[in-house]
Coordinates of C-alpha atoms in Angstrom, one line a residue:
M577 CA 110.1 222.3 92.0
V578 CA 113.1 222.1 89.4
G579 CA 111.5 222.6 86.3
M580 CA 113.2 220.9 82.5
E581 CA 114.2 224.9 81.2
E582 CA 116.4 224.7 84.5
L583 CA 117.8 221.4 84.1
F584 CA 118.5 222.6 80.6
R585 CA 120.7 225.7 82.1
V586 CA 122.8 223.3 84.6
Y587 CA 123.5 220.9 81.5
H588 CA 124.7 224.1 78.9
L589 CA 127.2 224.9 81.8
L590 CA 128.3 221.5 82.4
A591 CA 129.1 221.0 78.7
C592 CA 131.0 224.2 78.1
S593 CA 132.9 223.5 81.1
P594 CA 133.8 219.9 80.0
R595 CA 137.4 219.8 82.0
Y596 CA 136.9 221.7 85.1
G597 CA 132.9 221.7 85.4
I598 CA 131.3 224.4 87.5
S599 CA 131.3 225.0 91.3
R600 CA 128.6 223.9 93.4
T601 CA 127.6 227.8 93.9
E602 CA 127.1 227.7 90.1
F603 CA 124.6 224.9 89.8
L604 CA 122.6 226.4 92.8
G605 CA 122.1 229.8 90.9
A606 CA 121.3 227.6 87.2
L607 CA 119.1 226.3 89.4
G608 CA 117.5 229.5 91.0
I609 CA 118.4 227.9 94.6
R610 CA 119.3 230.9 96.8
V611 CA 122.3 229.8 99.5
G612 CA 123.2 232.0 103.0
R613 CA 126.5 233.5 103.4
D614 CA 127.8 230.8 104.8
D615 CA 126.1 228.3 101.9
A616 CA 124.0 226.1 104.1
L617 CA 121.0 225.3 102.3
S618 CA 117.5 224.8 104.5
P619 CA 115.9 221.1 104.2
S620 CA 113.7 222.2 101.1
Q621 CA 116.2 223.7 99.1
E622 CA 118.4 220.4 100.3
Q623 CA 115.7 218.0 98.7
E624 CA 115.2 220.1 95.7
F625 CA 119.1 220.0 94.6
E626 CA 119.1 216.4 95.4
R627 CA 116.1 215.9 93.0
A628 CA 118.7 218.2 90.4
K629 CA 121.2 216.0 90.4
K630 CA 119.4 212.6 90.2
A631 CA 117.4 214.0 87.3
L632 CA 120.6 215.2 85.5
R633 CA 121.5 211.1 86.0
D634 CA 118.2 209.6 85.3
A635 CA 118.0 211.3 81.5
G636 CA 121.9 209.8 81.1
I637 CA 124.0 213.2 81.9
P638 CA 127.3 211.2 83.4
L639 CA 127.4 213.7 86.5
V640 CA 130.2 213.4 88.8
N641 CA 131.9 214.9 91.7
T642 CA 135.1 217.0 91.4
E643 CA 137.8 217.6 94.1
T644 CA 137.1 221.1 94.7
G645 CA 133.2 220.1 95.6
G646 CA 132.0 220.9 92.1
Y647 CA 130.7 218.7 89.3
R648 CA 131.7 218.0 85.8
L649 CA 130.4 215.7 83.4
Q650 CA 131.8 211.9 82.4
V651 CA 133.1 213.0 79.0
G652 CA 133.1 211.1 75.8
P653 CA 131.5 209.8 73.2
N654 CA 127.9 209.1 73.4
P655 CA 128.0 204.7 72.2
L656 CA 124.8 205.6 71.0
T657 CA 126.1 207.9 68.0
G658 CA 128.3 204.7 66.9
W659 CA 125.5 202.0 67.3
D660 CA 124.8 200.1 63.7
M661 CA 120.9 198.8 63.5
T662 CA 118.2 197.8 61.4
V663 CA 114.9 198.4 61.3
E664 CA 114.4 194.7 62.3
D665 CA 117.1 194.8 65.3
Y666 CA 114.7 198.0 66.8
R667 CA 112.1 195.9 66.8
V668 CA 113.4 193.7 68.6
L669 CA 114.9 196.4 70.8
D670 CA 111.1 197.8 71.3
T671 CA 109.7 194.0 72.4
L672 CA 112.1 193.7 75.2
C673 CA 112.2 197.7 76.7
K674 CA 107.8 197.2 76.3
G675 CA 108.0 194.1 78.3
W676 CA 108.7 196.4 81.6
Y677 CA 105.3 198.9 80.3
G678 CA 103.7 198.4 83.3
T679 CA 106.5 198.7 85.8
D680 CA 107.7 201.3 87.7
L681 CA 110.8 201.4 85.1
E682 CA 108.4 202.0 82.3
D683 CA 109.4 205.7 82.1
S684 CA 113.3 204.2 81.3
A685 CA 112.1 202.0 78.6
R686 CA 110.3 204.4 76.8
R687 CA 113.7 206.4 77.5
I688 CA 115.9 204.2 75.5
L689 CA 113.6 203.7 72.6
R690 CA 113.3 207.5 71.9
K691 CA 117.2 207.6 72.3
A692 CA 117.5 204.9 70.0
A693 CA 115.6 206.5 67.4
A694 CA 116.9 209.7 67.9
S695 CA 120.3 208.8 67.8
V696 CA 121.2 205.4 65.9
P697 CA 122.6 207.2 62.7
N698 CA 120.3 204.1 60.5
L699 CA 117.4 204.9 62.4
Q700 CA 117.6 208.7 62.6
H701 CA 115.7 208.5 58.5
A702 CA 113.7 205.9 59.3
K703 CA 110.3 206.4 58.1
K704 CA 107.4 205.8 61.2
L705 CA 109.6 204.0 63.3
H706 CA 107.1 203.3 65.8
S707 CA 104.8 200.7 63.5
H708 CA 108.0 198.8 63.4
T709 CA 106.6 196.7 66.6
E710 CA 105.7 193.0 67.0
P711 CA 101.6 192.1 66.9
L712 CA 102.4 190.3 69.8
T713 CA 102.9 191.0 73.5
R714 CA 106.0 188.7 74.1
I715 CA 107.1 189.6 77.1
R716 CA 105.1 191.3 80.2
F717 CA 107.6 191.7 83.3
Q718 CA 105.9 191.1 86.6
D719 CA 106.0 194.7 88.8
D720 CA 107.1 195.5 92.6
P721 CA 106.9 198.2 94.6
Y722 CA 110.6 198.5 95.4
L723 CA 111.5 197.2 91.5
E724 CA 112.6 200.3 90.4
E725 CA 114.8 200.9 94.0
I726 CA 116.9 197.8 93.4
F727 CA 117.5 198.0 90.0
S728 CA 118.5 201.5 90.4
A729 CA 121.4 200.5 93.6
L730 CA 122.9 197.9 91.5
A731 CA 123.0 200.1 88.2
E732 CA 124.4 202.9 90.4
H733 CA 126.5 201.2 93.2
K734 CA 124.4 202.5 96.0
N735 CA 123.4 201.0 99.0
V736 CA 120.2 200.0 100.4
S737 CA 118.7 200.2 104.0
V738 CA 116.2 197.2 104.0
S739 CA 113.0 195.9 106.3
Y740 CA 113.3 191.9 105.7
Q741 CA 110.8 189.0 106.9
N742 CA 112.9 186.1 106.3
Y743 CA 110.8 182.8 105.3
S744 CA 110.0 182.2 109.3
G745 CA 108.3 185.5 109.3
A746 CA 110.5 187.1 111.7
R747 CA 112.3 190.8 111.0
R748 CA 115.2 192.2 110.3
Q749 CA 116.8 195.3 109.4
S750 CA 120.1 196.0 107.3
T751 CA 122.3 198.1 105.1
L752 CA 123.0 195.9 102.0
S753 CA 125.3 197.1 99.1
V754 CA 123.0 194.8 96.5
W755 CA 125.3 192.6 93.7
G756 CA 122.9 191.4 91.6
V757 CA 119.0 190.7 90.6
G758 CA 117.3 188.3 89.5
H759 CA 113.8 186.7 88.4
R760 CA 113.0 183.0 89.8
Y761 CA 110.0 181.0 90.4
G762 CA 107.4 183.6 89.9
N763 CA 109.5 186.3 92.0
W764 CA 112.5 189.3 91.7
Y765 CA 115.0 187.8 94.1
F766 CA 118.4 190.3 94.8
V767 CA 122.0 189.1 96.5
G768 CA 122.7 192.0 99.0
F769 CA 125.9 192.1 101.3
D770 CA 125.6 193.1 104.3
S771 CA 129.4 195.4 105.2
S772 CA 128.2 195.8 108.8
K773 CA 129.9 192.1 109.4
A774 CA 133.5 192.8 109.0
Q775 CA 134.8 189.4 106.6
P776 CA 138.3 188.7 104.8
L777 CA 137.7 190.0 101.4
A778 CA 138.1 186.0 100.5
Q779 CA 135.3 185.1 102.3
Q780 CA 133.1 187.8 101.1
Q781 CA 129.9 186.4 100.0
G782 CA 126.3 187.5 99.7
F783 CA 122.9 186.3 100.6
T784 CA 119.4 186.1 98.5
Y785 CA 117.2 188.3 99.7
R786 CA 112.9 187.7 97.7
L787 CA 111.9 191.0 96.8
S788 CA 108.5 190.4 97.2
R789 CA 108.9 190.3 101.5
M790 CA 110.9 193.5 102.0
G791 CA 108.8 195.7 104.5
S792 CA 110.5 198.5 103.4
L793 CA 113.7 199.4 100.6
T794 CA 115.3 202.7 100.6
V795 CA 118.9 203.8 98.6
L796 CA 120.9 205.5 100.3
K797 CA 122.7 208.6 99.1
T798 CA 126.2 207.3 100.0
G799 CA 128.7 207.8 97.5
P800 CA 130.8 204.6 95.8
K801 CA 132.7 204.6 98.3
A802 CA 130.3 203.0 100.8
F803 CA 129.7 200.3 98.7
T804 CA 131.1 196.7 98.8
A805 CA 131.5 195.8 95.5
A806 CA 130.9 191.8 94.6
P807 CA 133.4 189.7 94.3
A808 CA 135.1 189.1 90.4
Q809 CA 133.7 185.1 90.6
F810 CA 130.3 186.9 91.7
S811 CA 127.4 185.2 89.6
M812 CA 123.4 185.9 90.1
A813 CA 122.4 182.9 87.9
D814 CA 124.6 180.6 90.1
S815 CA 122.7 182.4 93.0
L816 CA 119.4 181.6 91.5
D817 CA 120.6 177.6 90.7
R818 CA 121.1 177.4 94.3
L819 CA 117.1 178.4 95.2
G820 CA 116.4 175.3 93.4
R821 CA 116.4 173.3 96.7
W822 CA 113.8 174.8 98.4
Q823 CA 111.7 174.0 95.2
N824 CA 111.1 170.7 95.5
S825 CA 110.2 171.3 100.0
T826 CA 106.5 170.2 100.0
L827 CA 104.1 169.9 103.4
T828 CA 101.2 167.9 104.0
V829 CA 97.6 169.7 104.3
E830 CA 94.3 168.3 105.6
D831 CA 91.1 170.0 104.0
A832 CA 89.0 171.4 106.6
R833 CA 85.6 170.8 105.2
T834 CA 86.4 166.8 104.1
G835 CA 89.2 165.8 106.3
Q836 CA 91.0 164.5 103.4
Q837 CA 95.3 164.6 103.6
F838 CA 97.6 165.5 100.3
T839 CA 100.6 166.9 99.5
V840 CA 101.1 170.4 98.5
P841 CA 104.6 172.1 97.1
S842 CA 106.2 174.6 99.8
Y843 CA 108.4 177.1 99.2
G844 CA 108.5 180.1 102.1
T845 CA 106.6 179.4 105.4
V846 CA 105.4 182.3 105.3
E847 CA 103.5 182.5 102.1
T848 CA 102.4 178.2 102.2
A849 CA 100.5 179.0 105.4
T850 CA 98.7 181.9 104.0
D851 CA 97.8 179.9 101.2
A852 CA 96.6 177.1 103.6
I853 CA 94.7 180.0 105.2
S854 CA 93.2 181.2 102.1
N855 CA 92.3 177.6 100.8
G856 CA 90.6 176.3 103.8
W857 CA 93.1 173.8 104.9
R858 CA 94.7 172.5 107.8
I859 CA 98.3 172.0 108.3
P860 CA 98.8 169.1 111.3
H861 CA 101.1 168.3 113.6
A862 CA 104.3 166.2 112.3
E863 CA 107.0 165.4 115.2
D864 CA 109.6 164.4 112.1
N865 CA 109.3 167.0 109.9
E866 CA 110.3 170.7 111.1
H867 CA 109.7 172.6 108.3
Q868 CA 105.7 171.4 109.1
R869 CA 105.6 172.0 112.1
T870 CA 106.8 175.4 111.5
V871 CA 104.4 176.2 108.4
R872 CA 102.2 175.0 111.3
Q873 CA 103.2 177.4 113.6
V874 CA 102.9 180.6 111.7
Q875 CA 99.8 179.6 110.6
Q876 CA 98.3 179.5 113.8
R877 CA 99.5 182.8 114.6
I878 CA 98.5 184.6 111.5
L879 CA 94.8 183.1 112.5
R880 CA 94.9 184.8 115.4
E881 CA 96.0 187.6 114.8
L882 CA 93.2 187.7 112.4
Q883 CA 90.6 186.6 115.0
Q884 CA 91.8 189.6 116.6
A885 CA 91.6 192.1 114.5
H886 CA 87.7 191.4 113.9
E887 CA 86.7 191.3 117.5
H888 CA 85.9 194.8 117.5
P889 CA 84.7 196.7 114.9
A890 CA 85.7 198.5 112.0
K891 CA 86.3 202.1 112.2
T892 CA 84.6 204.1 109.5
P893 CA 87.2 206.9 108.0
S894 CA 85.7 210.0 108.1
G895 CA 87.0 210.8 104.6
W896 CA 88.0 209.1 101.7
K897 CA 92.0 210.6 100.8
K898 CA 92.0 211.3 97.0
N899 CA 93.5 208.5 94.6
T900 CA 96.5 209.5 92.9
T901 CA 98.9 207.8 90.2
R902 CA 102.0 207.9 90.3
D903 CA 103.9 211.4 89.9
R904 CA 105.9 211.1 85.9
P905 CA 109.2 212.8 85.6
D906 CA 107.6 215.1 83.1
A907 CA 111.0 217.5 83.6
V908 CA 113.5 214.7 83.0
D909 CA 111.5 213.3 79.7
K910 CA 111.2 216.9 78.6
L911 CA 115.4 217.2 79.0
I912 CA 115.6 213.9 76.7
D913 CA 113.7 215.2 74.4
A914 CA 114.8 218.9 74.0
L915 CA 118.9 217.8 73.8
L916 CA 117.7 214.7 71.2
A917 CA 116.2 217.4 69.0
L918 CA 119.6 219.3 69.0
H919 CA 121.9 216.7 68.5
C920 CA 119.1 215.1 65.6
V921 CA 119.4 219.4 63.9
Q922 CA 123.2 219.0 64.0
A923 CA 123.7 215.5 62.5
T924 CA 120.9 215.3 59.8
G925 CA 120.1 218.8 59.1
E926 CA 116.8 218.6 59.6
Q927 CA 115.8 221.8 61.2
S928 CA 111.8 221.4 62.3
L929 CA 110.5 220.5 65.4
K930 CA 107.3 218.6 64.2
T931 CA 109.4 216.0 62.0
I932 CA 111.4 215.5 65.2
G933 CA 108.7 215.4 67.5
A934 CA 107.3 212.9 64.9
A935 CA 110.2 210.9 65.0
L936 CA 110.2 210.8 68.0
A937 CA 107.2 208.9 68.5
V938 CA 107.7 205.4 69.1
D939 CA 107.0 205.1 72.7
T940 CA 103.8 206.3 72.5
G941 CA 102.6 206.6 68.8
K942 CA 102.0 210.4 69.9
P943 CA 104.5 213.3 68.3
K944 CA 106.3 214.8 70.9
K945 CA 105.3 218.6 72.0
L946 CA 109.3 220.0 71.7
L947 CA 107.7 223.8 70.4
D948 CA 106.2 224.4 74.2
A949 CA 109.9 223.0 75.9
F950 CA 111.9 224.9 73.6
R951 CA 109.8 228.3 74.4
A952 CA 110.2 227.3 78.1
V953 CA 114.3 227.5 77.3
E954 CA 114.5 230.8 76.1
A955 CA 111.5 232.7 78.8
H956 CA 114.0 230.9 81.6
Y957 CA 117.4 232.6 79.2
D958 CA 115.5 235.6 78.8
R959 CA 114.8 236.4 82.2
H960 CA 117.9 235.3 84.4
V961 CA 120.4 234.8 81.4
P962 CA 122.9 236.7 80.1
E963 CA 122.2 238.2 75.9
D964 CA 123.7 235.9 73.2
S965 CA 124.1 232.6 75.5
L966 CA 121.0 230.6 73.5
P967 CA 122.6 227.5 72.6
F968 CA 119.9 227.6 69.5
E969 CA 118.3 230.0 67.3
R970 CA 114.0 229.2 66.5
G971 CA 112.7 231.1 63.6
F972 CA 110.1 234.0 64.1
D973 CA 106.6 233.8 65.1
D974 CA 104.5 234.5 61.7
P975 CA 100.8 234.5 62.3
Q976 CA 100.4 235.4 58.9
T977 CA 102.0 231.4 58.3
N978 CA 100.3 229.8 61.0
H979 CA 103.3 229.7 63.3
K980 CA 105.1 227.9 61.1
G981 CA 108.4 229.7 60.9
A982 CA 108.8 228.9 65.3
H983 CA 109.2 225.2 65.2
L984 CA 112.7 225.4 63.1
V985 CA 115.4 225.9 64.7
E986 CA 117.9 227.9 62.3
Y987 CA 121.2 228.5 63.6
L988 CA 123.0 226.1 67.0
P989 CA 125.3 228.7 67.7
L990 CA 128.1 226.1 69.0
E991 CA 130.8 224.6 67.6
A992 CA 130.1 221.2 66.2
G993 CA 130.9 218.2 67.9
H994 CA 129.9 220.5 71.0
Q995 CA 128.9 217.8 73.8
L996 CA 125.4 219.8 74.4
Y997 CA 124.7 218.5 70.7
A998 CA 125.7 215.4 71.4
G999 CA 122.0 214.1 72.0
V1000 CA 122.0 212.0 75.5
A1001 CA 123.5 208.4 76.4
F1002 CA 121.8 206.0 77.9
S1003 CA 122.0 206.1 82.2
D1004 CA 122.9 203.3 84.2
V1005 CA 119.5 202.1 85.2
E1006 CA 118.5 201.6 81.8
L1007 CA 121.6 199.6 80.0
A1008 CA 120.9 197.1 83.4
L1009 CA 117.4 197.0 81.7
L1010 CA 118.7 196.0 78.2
V1011 CA 121.5 193.9 79.7
F1012 CA 118.9 191.2 82.0
S1013 CA 116.1 192.0 78.9
L1014 CA 118.6 190.3 76.6
D1015 CA 119.3 187.4 78.7
A1016 CA 115.7 186.6 79.8
A1017 CA 115.0 187.2 76.1
Q1018 CA 117.3 184.3 74.5
H1019 CA 115.0 181.9 77.2
I1020 CA 111.6 183.7 75.4
L1021 CA 112.3 184.6 72.1
G1022 CA 114.9 181.7 71.5
R1023 CA 118.4 182.3 69.7
S1024 CA 118.5 185.1 66.7
E1025 CA 120.8 187.2 64.8
Q1026 CA 119.2 190.2 65.4
L1027 CA 119.3 189.5 69.7
S1028 CA 123.2 189.0 69.1
R1029 CA 123.8 191.5 67.6
L1030 CA 122.3 193.8 69.6
R1031 CA 124.2 191.7 72.4
D1032 CA 127.4 192.2 70.6
T1033 CA 127.1 196.1 70.3
I1034 CA 126.5 197.1 74.2
A1035 CA 129.4 194.7 75.2
N1036 CA 131.6 196.8 72.1
S1037 CA 130.5 200.0 73.7
Y1038 CA 130.2 199.2 77.2
G1039 CA 133.2 196.9 77.3
D1040 CA 133.5 195.8 81.3
R1041 CA 130.8 197.3 82.6
A1042 CA 128.9 195.4 80.1
G1043 CA 130.3 191.8 81.6
E1044 CA 129.7 193.1 85.4
L1045 CA 126.3 193.7 84.5
S1046 CA 125.5 190.5 83.0
R1047 CA 127.3 189.3 86.0
A1048 CA 125.1 190.7 87.8
L1049 CA 122.0 190.1 86.5
S1050 CA 120.0 186.8 85.3
F1051 CA 116.4 185.4 84.5
R1052 CA 116.1 181.9 85.1
P1053 CA 113.1 180.5 83.8
D1054 CA 111.1 177.5 85.3
A1055 CA 108.6 176.1 82.4
P1056 CA 108.2 172.2 81.6
W1057 CA 108.6 172.1 77.5
R1058 CA 110.1 174.9 77.0
T1059 CA 113.5 173.6 75.3
E1060 CA 111.5 171.3 72.7
I1061 CA 109.5 174.6 72.0
L1062 CA 111.8 176.6 71.5
E1063 CA 113.8 173.9 69.0
A1064 CA 110.2 173.4 67.1
L1065 CA 110.1 177.1 66.4
A1066 CA 113.4 177.2 64.9
S1067 CA 112.9 174.4 62.6
S1068 CA 108.5 175.6 61.4
R1069 CA 107.5 172.3 63.0
A1070 CA 104.4 171.5 64.1
L1071 CA 103.4 169.8 67.9
R1072 CA 101.1 167.6 69.0
I1073 CA 100.4 168.2 72.6
R1074 CA 97.4 167.2 74.7
Y1075 CA 96.1 170.1 77.2
G1076 CA 94.6 169.9 80.6
D1077 CA 92.9 166.8 81.5
Q1078 CA 91.7 166.1 78.2
D1079 CA 91.9 162.6 76.4
F1080 CA 92.3 163.9 72.7
E1081 CA 95.7 165.1 71.3
R1082 CA 95.5 168.3 69.3
V1083 CA 97.9 169.2 66.9
I1084 CA 99.8 173.2 66.6
D1085 CA 101.3 175.8 64.8
P1086 CA 103.4 177.3 67.1
Y1087 CA 103.7 181.3 66.2
G1088 CA 106.2 182.1 69.9
L1089 CA 106.7 181.8 73.2
V1090 CA 104.7 184.1 75.4
F1091 CA 106.1 185.0 79.1
M1092 CA 103.0 187.6 80.8
Y1093 CA 103.2 188.1 84.3
N1094 CA 105.5 185.4 86.2
Q1095 CA 103.7 182.5 83.1
F1096 CA 105.1 180.8 80.4
Y1097 CA 102.4 180.5 77.5
L1098 CA 102.8 179.1 73.7
Y1099 CA 100.5 181.4 70.8
A1100 CA 99.4 179.1 68.5
F1101 CA 97.3 178.0 65.7
C1102 CA 95.7 174.7 66.4
R1103 CA 95.0 172.7 63.6
T1104 CA 92.0 170.6 65.8
S1105 CA 90.1 173.2 66.6
A1106 CA 90.4 175.2 63.0
G1107 CA 87.7 172.7 61.6
R1108 CA 84.8 173.1 64.4
V1109 CA 85.8 176.7 65.0
G1110 CA 87.2 178.3 61.9
Q1111 CA 90.5 179.7 60.7
R1112 CA 89.8 182.6 62.8
D1113 CA 89.0 181.5 66.2
A1114 CA 91.8 178.8 66.0
W1115 CA 95.0 181.1 67.4
R1116 CA 95.5 180.0 71.4
N1117 CA 97.4 180.8 73.7
F1118 CA 98.7 177.8 75.7
R1119 CA 100.2 177.3 79.3
L1120 CA 103.1 175.4 79.8
S1121 CA 102.3 174.2 82.9
S1122 CA 98.9 172.4 82.0
I1123 CA 100.5 171.1 78.6
T1124 CA 100.8 167.4 79.9
Y1125 CA 101.9 165.9 76.9

């Protein structure tokens, strides 16, 4: 397993040779991987090598291949060091990033906050930045088993191998270039292009896939040459808009207990058949409705499979497997924090690792233990690297002063402006998360100066890349009354609503829209309830789909 200290050493070598980079042998040597005379790696060594390269790229280190088979950095200024953000801007950024908490992209969202706090000049001196958060959780996206993979494939221009179940239940295997990712109707979608089907460039078009229908999805290691880029006119928003015709499909079902027939919305053949079974509905035959007949056939097939599965007694497992949480990439986060700490030492003159560790607590509220990471790097250099090559010098451990000197980075031997002290920029995936979050925020938070300023900052910093991601990422809301509520929030007006099946009106003071796990809510103070339950308990979450007036 590659540790943080090995990754630090690799980056140190790359930063000291920005023009020519390092050879594959030097890279492997810094990782502690020994190769034979023919430079061949065992399968386990190859996996470790690939994990190390991925870890560096995940950290935001722009690693590229050289023509000689080596590696170098795609050198350029760190855009974050030129940003101009206020504390209020950071509060909005915090709201956007926390929308990914609880998903597989949570680690990337947390890194965005730490990188901004340590790299943006205006934020480096802000006190207790972690306390500048909105009291109400406004955004929380739904997770998916392949959410991280699909964002990575899009951001890094890589193909994916998928096993996909279409709307009728048939399974297909394809290799796709990911052109766009979006969210609509409570589902994640992506547009993929099958490059194995030869088409003229002018006629190339991708197909929209629902992520929840993926039986398997693997990001391939092929480089950009194997990736078929989207045409210039491609828009993920347009692809999501074309899904609207399916939302209007309906189906006639029959209650198995009462025999009463009624109509329900139908979106997806397998999903509709599964919902009907769960609710105890029969799907009657209809000669003049092909969709009705198809869903009925799928329902009958699922029922047969369920019956066959329950004809035999269940097999009791001999032992239970240990339930473990997913592994967190600690080496990547420790590397990021160490590099951000070195940047803070040079940019601000702050030498205390305790102070810097407290400033990096923006994502968890807990100070980072930077001393352990710096000691690990020192120990690694002492064992494997020639003397006088360590890129920092700490104070001495002094028992009489309670080890306070050990927390000080007293000297940086490399020249000012060295790549190793430049901090860490956003990775491709982190930039994609920000662009998607900004698109979603305009539909949830409404228009604000902070959102506009953050959007302009990203556009100015990343240029064409930001524009490409803006076309490839889209959030399309489908909620009644959303526009009217945002107008009321912008003008600070009260609203008169009727909720659910209640036959009386409520007068409410809206506070903000909330998008929580695929549902829109309005958080508001209910004047109608205040007189009965008191002002403290008069705050309500009103689900937009239940507001009838």
